[in-house]
Coordinates of N, CA, C and O in Angstrom, one line a residue:
M1 N 86.3 111.2 99.2 CA 87.6 111.2 99.8 C 88.6 110.8 98.7 O 88.4 109.7 98.1
T2 N 89.7 111.5 98.6 CA 90.7 111.2 97.6 C 91.6 110.0 98.2 O 91.5 109.7 99.3
T3 N 92.3 109.4 97.3 CA 93.2 108.3 97.7 C 94.2 108.8 98.7 O 94.5 108.1 99.7
E4 N 94.7 110.0 98.5 CA 95.7 110.6 99.5 C 95.0 110.8 100.9 O 95.6 110.5 101.9
E5 N 93.8 111.3 100.9 CA 93.1 111.5 102.2 C 92.8 110.2 102.8 O 93.0 110.0 104.1
T6 N 92.5 109.2 102.1 CA 92.2 107.8 102.6 C 93.5 107.3 103.2 O 93.5 106.7 104.3
L7 N 94.6 107.5 102.5 CA 95.9 107.0 103.0 C 96.3 107.7 104.3 O 96.7 107.0 105.3
V8 N 96.1 109.0 104.4 CA 96.4 109.7 105.7 C 95.5 109.2 106.8 O 95.9 108.9 107.9
T9 N 94.2 109.0 106.5 CA 93.2 108.5 107.5 C 93.7 107.1 108.0 O 93.6 106.8 109.2
N10 N 94.1 106.2 107.1 CA 94.5 104.9 107.5 C 95.8 104.9 108.3 O 95.9 104.1 109.3
V11 N 96.7 105.8 107.9 CA 98.0 105.9 108.7 C 97.6 106.4 110.1 O 98.2 105.9 111.1
E12 N 96.8 107.4 110.2 CA 96.4 107.9 111.5 C 95.7 106.9 112.4 O 95.9 106.8 113.6
K13 N 94.9 106.0 111.7 CA 94.2 104.9 112.5 C 95.3 104.0 113.0 O 95.2 103.6 114.2
A14 N 96.3 103.7 112.3 CA 97.4 102.8 112.7 C 98.1 103.5 113.9 O 98.4 102.8 114.9
L15 N 98.4 104.8 113.8 CA 99.1 105.5 114.8 C 98.3 105.5 116.1 O 98.8 105.4 117.2
N16 N 97.0 105.7 115.9 CA 96.1 105.7 117.1 C 96.1 104.4 117.8 O 95.9 104.3 119.0
E17 N 96.3 103.3 117.1 CA 96.4 101.9 117.7 C 97.7 101.8 118.5 O 97.7 101.1 119.5
I18 N 98.7 102.4 118.0 CA 100.1 102.2 118.6 C 100.3 103.2 119.8 O 100.9 102.9 120.7
R19 N 99.7 104.4 119.6 CA 99.9 105.5 120.6 C 99.7 105.1 122.1 O 100.6 105.4 122.9
P20 N 98.7 104.3 122.5 CA 98.6 103.9 123.9 C 99.8 103.2 124.4 O 100.2 103.4 125.6
F21 N 100.5 102.4 123.6 CA 101.6 101.6 124.0 C 102.8 102.6 124.2 O 103.6 102.4 125.2
L22 N 103.0 103.5 123.3 CA 104.0 104.5 123.4 C 103.8 105.4 124.6 O 104.8 105.7 125.4
K23 N 102.6 105.8 124.8 CA 102.3 106.7 126.0 C 102.5 106.0 127.3 O 102.9 106.6 128.3
S24 N 102.3 104.7 127.3 CA 102.5 104.0 128.6 C 104.0 104.0 129.0 O 104.3 103.8 130.1
D25 N 104.9 104.2 128.0 CA 106.3 104.3 128.3 C 106.8 105.7 128.3 O 108.0 106.0 128.3
G26 N 105.8 106.7 128.3 CA 106.2 108.1 128.3 C 106.5 108.7 127.0 O 107.2 109.8 126.9
G27 N 106.1 108.1 125.9 CA 106.4 108.6 124.6 C 105.2 108.9 123.8 O 104.0 108.8 124.3
D28 N 105.4 109.3 122.5 CA 104.3 109.5 121.6 C 104.8 109.5 120.2 O 106.0 109.4 120.0
I29 N 104.0 109.7 119.2 CA 104.4 109.7 117.8 C 103.5 110.7 117.1 O 102.3 110.9 117.3
K30 N 104.2 111.4 116.1 CA 103.5 112.4 115.3 C 103.7 112.2 113.9 O 104.8 111.9 113.4
L31 N 102.6 112.2 113.1 CA 102.7 112.0 111.6 C 103.2 113.3 111.0 O 102.6 114.4 111.2
L32 N 104.3 113.3 110.3 CA 104.8 114.5 109.6 C 104.4 114.6 108.2 O 103.9 115.6 107.7
S33 N 104.5 113.5 107.4 CA 104.2 113.5 106.0 C 104.1 112.1 105.5 O 104.7 111.2 106.1
I34 N 103.5 112.0 104.3 CA 103.5 110.8 103.5 C 103.9 111.2 102.1 O 103.2 112.0 101.5
E35 N 105.1 110.7 101.6 CA 105.5 111.0 100.3 C 106.0 109.8 99.6 O 106.9 109.1 100.1
N36 N 105.5 109.5 98.4 CA 105.9 108.4 97.6 C 105.9 107.1 98.4 O 106.8 106.3 98.4
N37 N 104.8 106.9 99.2 CA 104.6 105.7 100.0 C 105.6 105.5 101.1 O 105.8 104.4 101.6
V38 N 106.2 106.6 101.5 CA 107.1 106.6 102.7 C 106.5 107.5 103.7 O 106.2 108.7 103.4
V39 N 106.3 107.0 104.9 CA 105.7 107.7 106.0 C 106.8 108.3 106.9 O 107.7 107.6 107.3
K40 N 106.7 109.6 107.1 CA 107.7 110.3 108.0 C 107.0 110.6 109.3 O 105.9 111.3 109.2
V41 N 107.5 110.1 110.4 CA 107.0 110.4 111.7 C 108.1 111.0 112.6 O 109.2 111.0 112.3
Q42 N 107.6 111.5 113.7 CA 108.5 112.0 114.7 C 108.2 111.3 116.0 O 107.1 111.5 116.5
L43 N 109.1 110.5 116.5 CA 109.0 109.9 117.9 C 109.2 111.0 118.9 O 110.1 111.8 118.7
Q44 N 108.4 111.0 119.9 CA 108.4 112.1 120.9 C 108.5 111.6 122.3 O 108.3 110.4 122.6
G45 N 108.8 112.5 123.2 CA 108.9 112.1 124.6 C 110.0 111.1 124.9 O 111.1 111.2 124.3
A46 N 109.7 110.1 125.7 CA 110.7 109.1 126.1 C 111.2 108.3 124.9 O 112.3 107.7 124.9
C47 N 110.4 108.3 123.8 CA 110.8 107.5 122.6 C 112.0 108.1 122.0 O 112.8 107.3 121.3
T48 N 112.3 109.4 122.1 CA 113.4 110.0 121.4 C 114.8 109.4 121.9 O 115.7 109.2 121.1
G49 N 114.9 109.1 123.2 CA 116.2 108.7 123.7 C 116.2 107.2 124.0 O 117.2 106.7 124.5
C50 N 115.1 106.5 123.6 CA 115.0 105.1 123.9 C 116.0 104.3 123.0 O 116.1 104.5 121.8
S51 N 116.7 103.3 123.6 CA 117.7 102.5 122.8 C 117.0 101.5 121.9 O 117.7 101.1 120.9
V52 N 115.7 101.2 122.0 CA 115.1 100.3 121.1 C 114.1 101.0 120.2 O 113.2 100.3 119.6
N53 N 114.2 102.3 120.0 CA 113.2 103.0 119.2 C 113.2 102.6 117.8 O 112.2 102.6 117.1
Q54 N 114.3 102.2 117.2 CA 114.4 101.7 115.8 C 113.6 100.4 115.7 O 112.9 100.1 114.7
M55 N 113.8 99.5 116.7 CA 113.0 98.3 116.7 C 111.5 98.5 116.8 O 110.7 97.9 116.1
T56 N 111.2 99.4 117.7 CA 109.8 99.8 117.8 C 109.2 100.4 116.5 O 108.1 100.1 116.1
L57 N 110.0 101.2 115.9 CA 109.6 101.9 114.6 C 109.4 100.8 113.6 O 108.3 100.9 112.9
K58 N 110.3 99.9 113.4 CA 110.1 98.9 112.3 C 109.1 97.8 112.7 O 108.2 97.5 111.9
N59 N 109.3 97.2 113.8 CA 108.4 96.0 114.2 C 107.0 96.4 114.7 O 106.1 95.7 114.5
G60 N 106.9 97.6 115.3 CA 105.6 98.0 115.8 C 104.9 99.0 114.9 O 103.9 98.7 114.3
V61 N 105.5 100.2 114.7 CA 104.9 101.2 113.9 C 104.7 100.8 112.5 O 103.6 100.9 111.9
E62 N 105.8 100.5 111.8 CA 105.7 100.1 110.4 C 104.8 99.0 110.1 O 104.0 99.0 109.2
A63 N 104.9 97.9 110.9 CA 104.1 96.8 110.7 C 102.6 97.1 110.9 O 101.7 96.7 110.1
T64 N 102.2 97.9 111.9 CA 100.9 98.3 112.1 C 100.4 99.2 110.9 O 99.2 99.1 110.5
I65 N 101.2 100.2 110.5 CA 100.8 101.0 109.4 C 100.6 100.2 108.1 O 99.6 100.4 107.4
K66 N 101.4 99.2 107.9 CA 101.2 98.4 106.7 C 100.0 97.5 106.7 O 99.4 97.2 105.7
K67 N 99.5 97.2 108.0 CA 98.3 96.5 108.1 C 97.1 97.4 107.6 O 96.2 96.9 107.0
Y68 N 97.1 98.6 107.9 CA 96.1 99.6 107.5 C 96.3 100.1 106.1 O 95.3 100.4 105.4
A69 N 97.5 100.2 105.7 CA 97.9 100.8 104.4 C 99.0 100.0 103.8 O 100.2 100.4 103.9
P70 N 98.6 98.9 103.1 CA 99.6 98.0 102.6 C 100.6 98.6 101.5 O 101.7 98.1 101.3
E71 N 100.1 99.7 100.9 CA 101.0 100.3 99.9 C 102.2 101.1 100.5 O 103.1 101.4 99.8
I72 N 102.2 101.3 101.8 CA 103.3 102.0 102.4 C 104.5 101.1 102.4 O 104.5 99.9 102.7
E73 N 105.6 101.6 102.0 CA 106.9 100.8 101.8 C 107.8 101.0 103.0 O 108.5 100.0 103.3
E74 N 107.8 102.1 103.7 CA 108.8 102.3 104.7 C 108.2 103.4 105.7 O 107.5 104.3 105.3
V75 N 108.7 103.3 106.9 CA 108.4 104.4 107.9 C 109.7 104.9 108.4 O 110.6 104.1 108.8
I76 N 109.9 106.2 108.4 CA 111.2 106.8 108.8 C 110.9 107.8 110.0 O 109.9 108.6 109.9
N77 N 111.7 107.8 111.0 CA 111.7 108.7 112.1 C 112.5 109.9 111.7 O 113.7 109.8 111.4
V78 N 111.9 111.1 111.8 CA 112.6 112.4 111.5 C 112.8 113.0 112.9 O 111.8 113.4 113.5
A79 N 114.0 113.1 113.3 CA 114.3 113.7 114.6 C 114.1 115.2 114.7 O 114.1 115.9 113.7

């Protein structure tokens, strides 16, 4: 497995850990890409209009992804 494949696998593991919490509120998350240690995701469902989605993205999603893939510098939501 290449370094890039390992990174994608680790980010997906992190998203799978977070996904049940998002789904319990009517939302979801989709991995779009990983470029230069920046993860681009798309918040879906109820998460798109949620007033605290940026807090969820930074404190929940980004923190969990960094636990699995410490080399990740930032997570960005692409609407």
